[in-house]
Amino acid sequence: MKRSYIDLAVGVFVLIGILALGWLSVRLGKVEIWNTGGYTVTADFPSVGGLKDGSSVEIAGVEVGRVTRIALADYQARVFIAMRQGVKLQEDSIASIKTKGLIGEKYIRINPGGSEKIIPPNGKIREVEPPVDFEELLSKYIFGKV
Amino acid sequence: MTRVRVGAVALACLLTVSLGGAAWAGLPTDQLKGAIDRVIKTLEDPSLKGEGKVIDRRQAVRKIANDIFDFTEIARRSMARHWQPLTDAQRTEFVGLFGDLLERSYISKIELYGGEKILYTNERVDGDFATVGTKIITKNGTEVPVDYKMLRKSDHWMIYDVNIEGVSLVSNYRTQFNKIIQTTSYNELVTKLRTKQDELLAEDAAQRKKATPTKN
């Protein structure tokens, strides 16, 4: 009787431990298991330079979404963005790939537009700015001068 | 680097200014290409060359620029969400001021054109929107990619944005306007644009004074 009581207690503790670990990995990995009611939009960039799955998408420095997938489409980079619910993107919004600091990670900054048309779920951000490739720029203006 | 970019902006405008004159319907690239040839022709016209013809030459280019650039669309996109609250009168006033600023800032640079090569690299049409990719090759071999964002108005493609080295003109002004309006007000922005316009007008007047003696 006493023995089975201890077994039960251990079992409960192990279960709590596993749940805690699970919760931790979800939190740390920033995985969205439950559908938070957001929507997906895409944007085609000539190049995405260092942008990765999970990179943040910001408006005025506030995170409003995440990059979920990057695929090749017609030799351009098609970026899939999971937007938060309630954040509306105007049809003339501009998505730019920026760098945090000088050598920091890449993220997408959205410059909201003023159009009355709103990009629907699974719609496309038409206006984009690829990241500025400093190395390429530098080499261009170093070796370009003959 | 900045100077090269300003030059590129100027050339970008140069490539597009005479597009308006073309009445035929066709692919955006065709309209662009025709435009470039016509502007270069205007700039190399012997009757418009020389210091004394600065004003005439600028007027000729500016006239074509008014036809081709969709200044209302550029202004609307640059103002973004600050465009909605404006009254029709304010909008007209703003488009005029902004158009003047763009023209005056870049037209003097367009005149620096000196035989740079222009390549047409690609074209993407998506409904009423098109992107024409070009490359300007400077005399020392530097390639500057310039993309034109065009919008179809019946059979006519008009430019609403220019991307140089991936940097968008509208995005640049949108950030600046937003900052000014949020920290001060729309009226302050108009005042700033007016001051800038006065400065450029004064420059023009100085140029005219300089030009007159050489004529005599």
mmCIF file of C-alpha atoms in Angstrom:
data_model
loop_
_atom_site.group_PDB
_atom_site.id
_atom_site.type_symbol
_atom_site.label_atom_id
_atom_site.label_comp_id
_atom_site.label_asym_id
_atom_site.label_seq_id
_atom_site.Cartn_x
_atom_site.Cartn_y
_atom_site.Cartn_z
ATOM 1 C CA MET A 1 0.000 0.000 0.000
ATOM 2 C CA LYS A 2 2.716 2.409 1.062
ATOM 3 C CA ARG A 3 4.902 1.375 -1.839
ATOM 4 C CA SER A 4 2.244 2.067 -4.472
ATOM 5 C CA TYR A 5 1.750 5.531 -2.907
ATOM 6 C CA ILE A 6 5.444 6.346 -3.467
ATOM 7 C CA ASP A 7 5.239 5.011 -7.008
ATOM 8 C CA LEU A 8 2.293 7.283 -7.719
ATOM 9 C CA ALA A 9 4.114 10.322 -6.298
ATOM 10 C CA VAL A 10 7.211 9.600 -8.437
ATOM 11 C CA GLY A 11 5.014 9.142 -11.484
ATOM 12 C CA VAL A 12 3.306 12.480 -10.904
ATOM 13 C CA PHE A 13 6.628 14.233 -10.460
ATOM 14 C CA VAL A 14 8.060 12.694 -13.631
ATOM 15 C CA LEU A 15 4.930 13.730 -15.512
ATOM 16 C CA ILE A 16 5.201 17.303 -14.198
ATOM 17 C CA GLY A 17 8.881 17.281 -15.186
ATOM 18 C CA ILE A 18 8.099 16.176 -18.723
ATOM 19 C CA LEU A 19 5.361 18.787 -19.071
ATOM 20 C CA ALA A 20 7.717 21.491 -17.787
ATOM 21 C CA LEU A 21 10.375 20.415 -20.295
ATOM 22 C CA GLY A 22 7.816 20.450 -23.062
ATOM 23 C CA TRP A 23 6.639 23.902 -22.095
ATOM 24 C CA LEU A 24 10.237 25.113 -21.935
ATOM 25 C CA SER A 25 11.110 23.826 -25.390
ATOM 26 C CA VAL A 26 7.981 25.399 -26.860
ATOM 27 C CA ARG A 27 8.810 28.709 -25.197
ATOM 28 C CA LEU A 28 12.485 28.692 -26.095
ATOM 29 C CA GLY A 29 11.937 27.466 -29.631
ATOM 30 C CA LYS A 30 9.134 29.993 -30.107
ATOM 31 C CA VAL A 31 7.054 27.298 -31.758
ATOM 32 C CA GLU A 32 3.439 28.067 -32.442
ATOM 33 C CA ILE A 33 1.574 24.872 -31.673
ATOM 34 C CA TRP A 34 -1.843 26.334 -31.328
ATOM 35 C CA ASN A 35 -3.245 28.425 -34.110
ATOM 36 C CA THR A 36 -3.167 31.959 -32.751
ATOM 37 C CA GLY A 37 -5.581 33.227 -35.357
ATOM 38 C CA GLY A 38 -2.993 35.011 -37.466
ATOM 39 C CA TYR A 39 -2.687 34.833 -41.223
ATOM 40 C CA THR A 40 0.002 34.205 -43.811
ATOM 41 C CA VAL A 41 1.297 36.578 -46.471
ATOM 42 C CA THR A 42 4.123 36.126 -48.959
ATOM 43 C CA ALA A 43 6.731 38.470 -50.383
ATOM 44 C CA ASP A 44 9.124 37.860 -53.297
ATOM 45 C CA PHE A 45 12.625 39.254 -52.820
ATOM 46 C CA PRO A 46 15.427 39.239 -55.416
ATOM 47 C CA SER A 47 17.655 38.060 -52.572
ATOM 48 C CA VAL A 48 17.155 37.479 -48.858
ATOM 49 C CA GLY A 49 20.833 37.512 -47.805
ATOM 50 C CA GLY A 50 20.885 35.919 -44.284
ATOM 51 C CA LEU A 51 17.185 35.918 -43.455
ATOM 52 C CA LYS A 52 16.146 32.635 -41.827
ATOM 53 C CA ASP A 53 13.048 30.758 -40.778
ATOM 54 C CA GLY A 54 11.907 32.327 -37.540
ATOM 55 C CA SER A 55 13.336 35.779 -38.308
ATOM 56 C CA SER A 56 11.128 38.484 -36.891
ATOM 57 C CA VAL A 57 8.892 40.835 -38.822
ATOM 58 C CA GLU A 58 8.527 44.297 -37.347
ATOM 59 C CA ILE A 59 6.538 47.454 -37.762
ATOM 60 C CA ALA A 60 8.060 50.436 -35.945
ATOM 61 C CA GLY A 61 10.277 48.018 -34.021
ATOM 62 C CA VAL A 62 7.344 46.002 -32.700
ATOM 63 C CA GLU A 63 7.230 42.346 -33.655
ATOM 64 C CA VAL A 64 4.088 41.660 -35.666
ATOM 65 C CA GLY A 65 4.979 38.332 -37.232
ATOM 66 C CA ARG A 66 7.615 35.760 -38.093
ATOM 67 C CA VAL A 67 9.154 34.237 -41.180
ATOM 68 C CA THR A 68 7.847 30.678 -41.438
ATOM 69 C CA ARG A 69 9.361 29.498 -44.694
ATOM 70 C CA ILE A 70 11.679 30.661 -47.464
ATOM 71 C CA ALA A 71 11.423 28.986 -50.858
ATOM 72 C CA LEU A 72 12.750 29.553 -54.335
ATOM 73 C CA ALA A 73 10.146 30.717 -56.842
ATOM 74 C CA ASP A 74 11.082 31.819 -60.352
ATOM 75 C CA TYR A 75 14.682 32.350 -59.186
ATOM 76 C CA GLN A 76 13.504 34.750 -56.529
ATOM 77 C CA ALA A 77 13.198 34.149 -52.819
ATOM 78 C CA ARG A 78 9.591 33.725 -51.717
ATOM 79 C CA VAL A 79 9.252 34.478 -48.026
ATOM 80 C CA PHE A 80 6.212 33.221 -46.108
ATOM 81 C CA ILE A 81 5.292 35.404 -43.156
ATOM 82 C CA ALA A 82 2.920 34.474 -40.341
ATOM 83 C CA MET A 83 1.313 37.740 -39.315
ATOM 84 C CA ARG A 84 -0.305 38.296 -35.954
ATOM 85 C CA GLN A 85 -4.039 38.555 -35.790
ATOM 86 C CA GLY A 86 -5.365 42.073 -35.965
ATOM 87 C CA VAL A 87 -2.359 43.582 -37.750
ATOM 88 C CA LYS A 88 -3.540 44.851 -41.108
ATOM 89 C CA LEU A 89 -1.144 45.414 -43.988
ATOM 90 C CA GLN A 90 -2.084 47.959 -46.633
ATOM 91 C CA GLU A 91 -1.626 46.947 -50.243
ATOM 92 C CA ASP A 92 1.225 49.468 -50.715
ATOM 93 C CA SER A 93 3.170 48.430 -47.618
ATOM 94 C CA ILE A 94 6.900 48.041 -48.246
ATOM 95 C CA ALA A 95 8.773 45.054 -46.799
ATOM 96 C CA SER A 96 12.512 45.655 -46.387
ATOM 97 C CA ILE A 97 15.141 43.235 -45.156
ATOM 98 C CA LYS A 98 17.227 45.085 -42.591
ATOM 99 C CA THR A 99 20.105 44.226 -40.320
ATOM 100 C CA LYS A 100 19.997 44.730 -36.571
ATOM 101 C CA GLY A 101 23.012 46.893 -35.941
ATOM 102 C CA LEU A 102 25.927 46.733 -38.347
ATOM 103 C CA ILE A 103 26.545 42.994 -38.334
ATOM 104 C CA GLY A 104 23.466 41.758 -36.494
ATOM 105 C CA GLU A 105 20.810 39.316 -37.597
ATOM 106 C CA LYS A 106 18.491 40.023 -40.479
ATOM 107 C CA TYR A 107 14.847 40.865 -39.995
ATOM 108 C CA ILE A 108 11.969 42.195 -42.077
ATOM 109 C CA ARG A 109 10.806 45.722 -41.464
ATOM 110 C CA ILE A 110 7.415 46.641 -42.827
ATOM 111 C CA ASN A 111 6.812 50.263 -43.706
ATOM 112 C CA PRO A 112 2.998 50.527 -43.616
ATOM 113 C CA GLY A 113 1.294 52.164 -46.565
ATOM 114 C CA GLY A 114 -1.783 54.323 -46.904
ATOM 115 C CA SER A 115 -3.878 52.386 -49.381
ATOM 116 C CA GLU A 116 -7.474 51.539 -48.547
ATOM 117 C CA LYS A 117 -6.915 48.047 -49.888
ATOM 118 C CA ILE A 118 -5.737 45.553 -47.281
ATOM 119 C CA ILE A 119 -3.610 42.522 -48.172
ATOM 120 C CA PRO A 120 -5.882 39.480 -47.638
ATOM 121 C CA PRO A 121 -4.725 36.219 -45.986
ATOM 122 C CA ASN A 122 -2.386 34.366 -48.380
ATOM 123 C CA GLY A 123 -1.949 37.637 -50.255
ATOM 124 C CA LYS A 124 1.325 39.135 -51.403
ATOM 125 C CA ILE A 125 3.356 42.148 -50.348
ATOM 126 C CA ARG A 126 4.213 43.608 -53.710
ATOM 127 C CA GLU A 127 6.702 46.292 -52.687
ATOM 128 C CA VAL A 128 9.971 44.915 -51.358
ATOM 129 C CA GLU A 129 13.524 46.044 -50.709
ATOM 130 C CA PRO A 130 16.232 43.370 -50.654
ATOM 131 C CA PRO A 131 19.031 43.664 -48.100
ATOM 132 C CA VAL A 132 21.877 45.979 -49.018
ATOM 133 C CA ASP A 133 24.947 43.861 -49.632
ATOM 134 C CA PHE A 134 27.730 45.949 -48.182
ATOM 135 C CA GLU A 135 30.498 43.652 -49.380
ATOM 136 C CA GLU A 136 29.207 43.786 -52.916
ATOM 137 C CA LEU A 137 28.818 47.555 -52.779
ATOM 138 C CA LEU A 138 32.289 47.943 -51.367
ATOM 139 C CA SER A 139 33.951 45.703 -53.934
ATOM 140 C CA LYS A 140 32.033 47.447 -56.684
ATOM 141 C CA TYR A 141 33.356 50.831 -55.785
ATOM 142 C CA ILE A 142 36.838 49.554 -54.999
ATOM 143 C CA PHE A 143 37.390 47.486 -58.141
ATOM 144 C CA GLY A 144 35.086 49.477 -60.352
ATOM 145 C CA LYS A 145 37.438 52.423 -60.491
ATOM 146 C CA VAL A 146 39.977 51.891 -63.276
ATOM 147 C CA MET B 1 29.434 56.151 -52.519
ATOM 148 C CA THR B 2 26.721 58.759 -51.888
ATOM 149 C CA ARG B 3 27.726 60.696 -54.967
ATOM 150 C CA VAL B 4 27.539 57.621 -57.104
ATOM 151 C CA ARG B 5 24.071 56.950 -55.740
ATOM 152 C CA VAL B 6 22.856 60.494 -56.378
ATOM 153 C CA GLY B 7 24.169 60.140 -59.895
ATOM 154 C CA ALA B 8 22.296 56.887 -60.218
ATOM 155 C CA VAL B 9 19.065 58.481 -59.012
ATOM 156 C CA ALA B 10 19.542 61.199 -61.560
ATOM 157 C CA LEU B 11 20.168 58.720 -64.333
ATOM 158 C CA ALA B 12 17.187 56.724 -63.219
ATOM 159 C CA CYS B 13 15.038 59.789 -63.669
ATOM 160 C CA LEU B 14 16.742 60.522 -66.952
ATOM 161 C CA LEU B 15 15.825 57.122 -68.249
ATOM 162 C CA THR B 16 12.188 57.698 -67.537
ATOM 163 C CA VAL B 17 11.438 61.340 -68.111
ATOM 164 C CA SER B 18 10.433 61.164 -71.730
ATOM 165 C CA LEU B 19 8.289 58.082 -71.464
ATOM 166 C CA GLY B 20 5.181 60.236 -71.344
ATOM 167 C CA GLY B 21 5.569 61.299 -74.912
ATOM 168 C CA ALA B 22 5.207 57.780 -76.195
ATOM 169 C CA ALA B 23 1.603 57.181 -77.131
ATOM 170 C CA TRP B 24 1.895 53.628 -78.450
ATOM 171 C CA ALA B 25 0.774 50.737 -76.332
ATOM 172 C CA GLY B 26 3.344 48.106 -75.629
ATOM 173 C CA LEU B 27 5.409 46.361 -73.096
ATOM 174 C CA PRO B 28 6.787 48.469 -70.262
ATOM 175 C CA THR B 29 10.348 47.817 -71.416
ATOM 176 C CA ASP B 30 9.563 49.076 -74.904
ATOM 177 C CA GLN B 31 8.106 52.269 -73.489
ATOM 178 C CA LEU B 32 11.102 52.717 -71.200
ATOM 179 C CA LYS B 33 13.608 52.120 -73.963
ATOM 180 C CA GLY B 34 11.908 54.579 -76.277
ATOM 181 C CA ALA B 35 11.925 57.079 -73.435
ATOM 182 C CA ILE B 36 15.609 56.769 -72.724
ATOM 183 C CA ASP B 37 16.545 57.306 -76.325
ATOM 184 C CA ARG B 38 14.423 60.425 -76.481
ATOM 185 C CA VAL B 39 15.858 61.985 -73.325
ATOM 186 C CA ILE B 40 19.409 61.295 -74.438
ATOM 187 C CA LYS B 41 18.520 62.927 -77.745
ATOM 188 C CA THR B 42 17.199 65.996 -75.901
ATOM 189 C CA LEU B 43 20.358 66.234 -73.807
ATOM 190 C CA GLU B 44 22.634 65.830 -76.811
ATOM 191 C CA ASP B 45 20.658 68.254 -78.951
ATOM 192 C CA PRO B 46 23.231 70.847 -80.106
ATOM 193 C CA SER B 47 20.613 73.634 -80.024
ATOM 194 C CA LEU B 48 20.077 72.976 -76.304
ATOM 195 C CA LYS B 49 23.714 72.548 -75.334
ATOM 196 C CA GLY B 50 25.918 74.907 -73.377
ATOM 197 C CA GLU B 51 25.765 76.978 -70.216
ATOM 198 C CA GLY B 52 23.448 79.569 -71.709
ATOM 199 C CA LYS B 53 20.786 76.999 -72.513
ATOM 200 C CA VAL B 54 20.520 75.605 -68.994
ATOM 201 C CA ILE B 55 17.026 76.992 -68.454
ATOM 202 C CA ASP B 56 15.680 75.901 -71.845
ATOM 203 C CA ARG B 57 17.155 72.449 -71.466
ATOM 204 C CA ARG B 58 15.741 71.996 -67.988
ATOM 205 C CA GLN B 59 12.328 73.141 -69.090
ATOM 206 C CA ALA B 60 12.358 70.678 -71.958
ATOM 207 C CA VAL B 61 13.244 67.799 -69.641
ATOM 208 C CA ARG B 62 10.829 68.953 -66.943
ATOM 209 C CA LYS B 63 7.977 69.111 -69.391
ATOM 210 C CA ILE B 64 8.472 65.470 -70.323
ATOM 211 C CA ALA B 65 8.962 64.533 -66.676
ATOM 212 C CA ASN B 66 5.522 65.889 -65.831
ATOM 213 C CA ASP B 67 3.993 63.581 -68.425
ATOM 214 C CA ILE B 68 5.724 60.426 -67.370
ATOM 215 C CA PHE B 69 6.036 60.441 -63.598
ATOM 216 C CA ASP B 70 2.829 59.685 -61.768
ATOM 217 C CA PHE B 71 3.536 62.315 -59.116
ATOM 218 C CA THR B 72 0.156 61.837 -57.450
ATOM 219 C CA GLU B 73 0.841 58.134 -56.982
ATOM 220 C CA ILE B 74 4.390 58.779 -55.740
ATOM 221 C CA ALA B 75 3.129 61.404 -53.291
ATOM 222 C CA ARG B 76 0.263 59.182 -52.090
ATOM 223 C CA ARG B 77 2.587 56.246 -51.505
ATOM 224 C CA SER B 78 5.212 58.411 -49.812
ATOM 225 C CA MET B 79 2.671 59.948 -47.439
ATOM 226 C CA ALA B 80 1.162 56.500 -46.720
ATOM 227 C CA ARG B 81 -1.384 56.684 -43.909
ATOM 228 C CA HIS B 82 -0.986 60.442 -43.547
ATOM 229 C CA TRP B 83 -2.580 60.820 -46.985
ATOM 230 C CA GLN B 84 -6.114 59.871 -45.955
ATOM 231 C CA PRO B 85 -6.829 62.788 -43.575
ATOM 232 C CA LEU B 86 -5.776 65.399 -46.154
ATOM 233 C CA THR B 87 -8.396 67.442 -47.969
ATOM 234 C CA ASP B 88 -8.414 67.552 -51.763
ATOM 235 C CA ALA B 89 -6.887 71.035 -51.723
ATOM 236 C CA GLN B 90 -4.092 69.908 -49.415
ATOM 237 C CA ARG B 91 -3.419 66.901 -51.630
ATOM 238 C CA THR B 92 -3.125 69.006 -54.759
ATOM 239 C CA GLU B 93 -0.819 71.411 -52.966
ATOM 240 C CA PHE B 94 1.339 68.594 -51.626
ATOM 241 C CA VAL B 95 1.641 66.824 -54.984
ATOM 242 C CA GLY B 96 2.785 70.111 -56.528
ATOM 243 C CA LEU B 97 5.404 70.749 -53.842
ATOM 244 C CA PHE B 98 6.683 67.192 -53.801
ATOM 245 C CA GLY B 99 6.816 66.995 -57.596
ATOM 246 C CA ASP B 100 8.809 70.216 -57.687
ATOM 247 C CA LEU B 101 11.204 68.884 -55.079
ATOM 248 C CA LEU B 102 11.809 65.660 -56.996
ATOM 249 C CA GLU B 103 12.230 67.393 -60.321
ATOM 250 C CA ARG B 104 14.482 70.118 -59.070
ATOM 251 C CA SER B 105 16.630 67.802 -57.002
ATOM 252 C CA TYR B 106 17.304 65.442 -59.856
ATOM 253 C CA ILE B 107 17.097 67.419 -63.089
ATOM 254 C CA SER B 108 20.452 69.138 -62.546
ATOM 255 C CA LYS B 109 21.973 65.685 -61.999
ATOM 256 C CA ILE B 110 20.407 64.339 -65.176
ATOM 257 C CA GLU B 111 22.433 66.876 -67.083
ATOM 258 C CA LEU B 112 25.601 65.157 -65.931
ATOM 259 C CA TYR B 113 24.798 62.333 -68.334
ATOM 260 C CA GLY B 114 27.855 61.504 -70.381
ATOM 261 C CA GLY B 115 27.348 58.408 -72.472
ATOM 262 C CA GLU B 116 26.670 55.804 -69.793
ATOM 263 C CA LYS B 117 25.378 52.518 -71.151
ATOM 264 C CA ILE B 118 21.968 51.206 -70.180
ATOM 265 C CA LEU B 119 21.089 47.519 -70.252
ATOM 266 C CA TYR B 120 17.604 46.074 -69.889
ATOM 267 C CA THR B 121 17.920 42.989 -67.789
ATOM 268 C CA ASN B 122 14.409 41.773 -67.074
ATOM 269 C CA GLU B 123 10.747 42.583 -66.898
ATOM 270 C CA ARG B 124 8.051 41.218 -64.619
ATOM 271 C CA VAL B 125 4.422 42.041 -65.285
ATOM 272 C CA ASP B 126 1.783 41.189 -62.722
ATOM 273 C CA GLY B 127 -1.634 42.499 -63.696
ATOM 274 C CA ASP B 128 -1.499 46.290 -63.739
ATOM 275 C CA PHE B 129 1.925 46.334 -62.091
ATOM 276 C CA ALA B 130 5.280 45.885 -63.747
ATOM 277 C CA THR B 131 8.904 45.952 -62.709
ATOM 278 C CA VAL B 132 11.505 46.713 -65.338
ATOM 279 C CA GLY B 133 15.043 45.878 -64.314
ATOM 280 C CA THR B 134 17.859 47.879 -65.863
ATOM 281 C CA LYS B 135 21.556 48.316 -65.303
ATOM 282 C CA ILE B 136 23.486 51.504 -65.774
ATOM 283 C CA ILE B 137 27.108 50.892 -66.660
ATOM 284 C CA THR B 138 29.261 53.881 -65.839
ATOM 285 C CA LYS B 139 32.391 54.753 -67.762
ATOM 286 C CA ASN B 140 34.631 53.119 -65.180
ATOM 287 C CA GLY B 141 32.701 49.889 -65.437
ATOM 288 C CA THR B 142 30.570 50.085 -62.290
ATOM 289 C CA GLU B 143 27.163 48.479 -62.711
ATOM 290 C CA VAL B 144 24.281 50.143 -60.933
ATOM 291 C CA PRO B 145 21.041 48.146 -60.933
ATOM 292 C CA VAL B 146 17.951 50.320 -61.295
ATOM 293 C CA ASP B 147 14.450 48.852 -61.139
ATOM 294 C CA TYR B 148 11.414 50.792 -62.296
ATOM 295 C CA LYS B 149 8.068 50.077 -60.698
ATOM 296 C CA MET B 150 5.339 50.877 -63.156
ATOM 297 C CA LEU B 151 1.590 51.059 -62.999
ATOM 298 C CA ARG B 152 -0.671 50.724 -66.007
ATOM 299 C CA LYS B 153 -3.011 53.587 -66.786
ATOM 300 C CA SER B 154 -5.037 52.264 -69.742
ATOM 301 C CA ASP B 155 -2.336 51.658 -72.378
ATOM 302 C CA HIS B 156 0.227 53.800 -70.663
ATOM 303 C CA TRP B 157 2.770 52.636 -68.099
ATOM 304 C CA MET B 158 3.702 55.233 -65.518
ATOM 305 C CA ILE B 159 6.408 55.087 -62.900
ATOM 306 C CA TYR B 160 5.392 55.100 -59.251
ATOM 307 C CA ASP B 161 8.687 54.037 -57.683
ATOM 308 C CA VAL B 162 12.365 53.681 -58.564
ATOM 309 C CA ASN B 163 14.647 51.171 -56.836
ATOM 310 C CA ILE B 164 18.357 51.842 -57.059
ATOM 311 C CA GLU B 165 20.643 49.141 -55.672
ATOM 312 C CA GLY B 166 17.484 47.790 -54.054
ATOM 313 C CA VAL B 167 16.754 51.047 -52.237
ATOM 314 C CA SER B 168 13.288 52.394 -52.922
ATOM 315 C CA LEU B 169 12.619 56.084 -53.503
ATOM 316 C CA VAL B 170 9.113 55.880 -52.031
ATOM 317 C CA SER B 171 10.347 53.997 -48.969
ATOM 318 C CA ASN B 172 12.993 56.654 -48.391
ATOM 319 C CA TYR B 173 10.514 59.523 -48.506
ATOM 320 C CA ARG B 174 7.872 57.573 -46.589
ATOM 321 C CA THR B 175 10.249 57.135 -43.651
ATOM 322 C CA GLN B 176 11.252 60.799 -43.715
ATOM 323 C CA PHE B 177 7.706 62.158 -44.037
ATOM 324 C CA ASN B 178 6.436 59.859 -41.318
ATOM 325 C CA LYS B 179 9.147 61.026 -38.957
ATOM 326 C CA ILE B 180 8.484 64.696 -39.630
ATOM 327 C CA ILE B 181 4.699 64.375 -39.313
ATOM 328 C CA GLN B 182 4.879 62.280 -36.150
ATOM 329 C CA THR B 183 7.362 64.522 -34.378
ATOM 330 C CA THR B 184 5.851 67.804 -35.593
ATOM 331 C CA SER B 185 2.886 68.127 -37.962
ATOM 332 C CA TYR B 186 1.797 68.046 -41.568
ATOM 333 C CA ASN B 187 2.019 71.832 -41.710
ATOM 334 C CA GLU B 188 5.634 71.657 -40.622
ATOM 335 C CA LEU B 189 6.355 69.231 -43.472
ATOM 336 C CA VAL B 190 4.782 71.628 -45.971
ATOM 337 C CA THR B 191 6.848 74.483 -44.536
ATOM 338 C CA LYS B 192 9.992 72.372 -44.903
ATOM 339 C CA LEU B 193 9.166 71.522 -48.508
ATOM 340 C CA ARG B 194 8.493 75.212 -49.242
ATOM 341 C CA THR B 195 11.818 76.268 -47.745
ATOM 342 C CA LYS B 196 13.564 73.661 -49.847
ATOM 343 C CA GLN B 197 11.715 74.872 -52.934
ATOM 344 C CA ASP B 198 12.768 78.476 -52.242
ATOM 345 C CA GLU B 199 16.381 77.372 -51.888
ATOM 346 C CA LEU B 200 16.284 75.572 -55.198
ATOM 347 C CA LEU B 201 14.556 78.522 -56.861
ATOM 348 C CA ALA B 202 17.330 80.793 -55.585
ATOM 349 C CA GLU B 203 19.871 78.375 -57.051
ATOM 350 C CA ASP B 204 18.045 78.523 -60.359
ATOM 351 C CA ALA B 205 18.068 82.313 -60.275
ATOM 352 C CA ALA B 206 21.809 82.293 -59.606
ATOM 353 C CA GLN B 207 22.267 79.922 -62.536
ATOM 354 C CA ARG B 208 20.261 82.249 -64.733
ATOM 355 C CA LYS B 209 22.410 85.210 -63.740
ATOM 356 C CA LYS B 210 25.496 83.197 -64.513
ATOM 357 C CA ALA B 211 24.048 82.122 -67.840
ATOM 358 C CA THR B 212 23.158 85.609 -69.064
ATOM 359 C CA PRO B 213 26.709 87.023 -69.475
ATOM 360 C CA THR B 214 27.839 84.033 -71.513
ATOM 361 C CA LYS B 215 24.998 84.674 -73.911
ATOM 362 C CA ASN B 216 26.130 88.202 -74.657
#
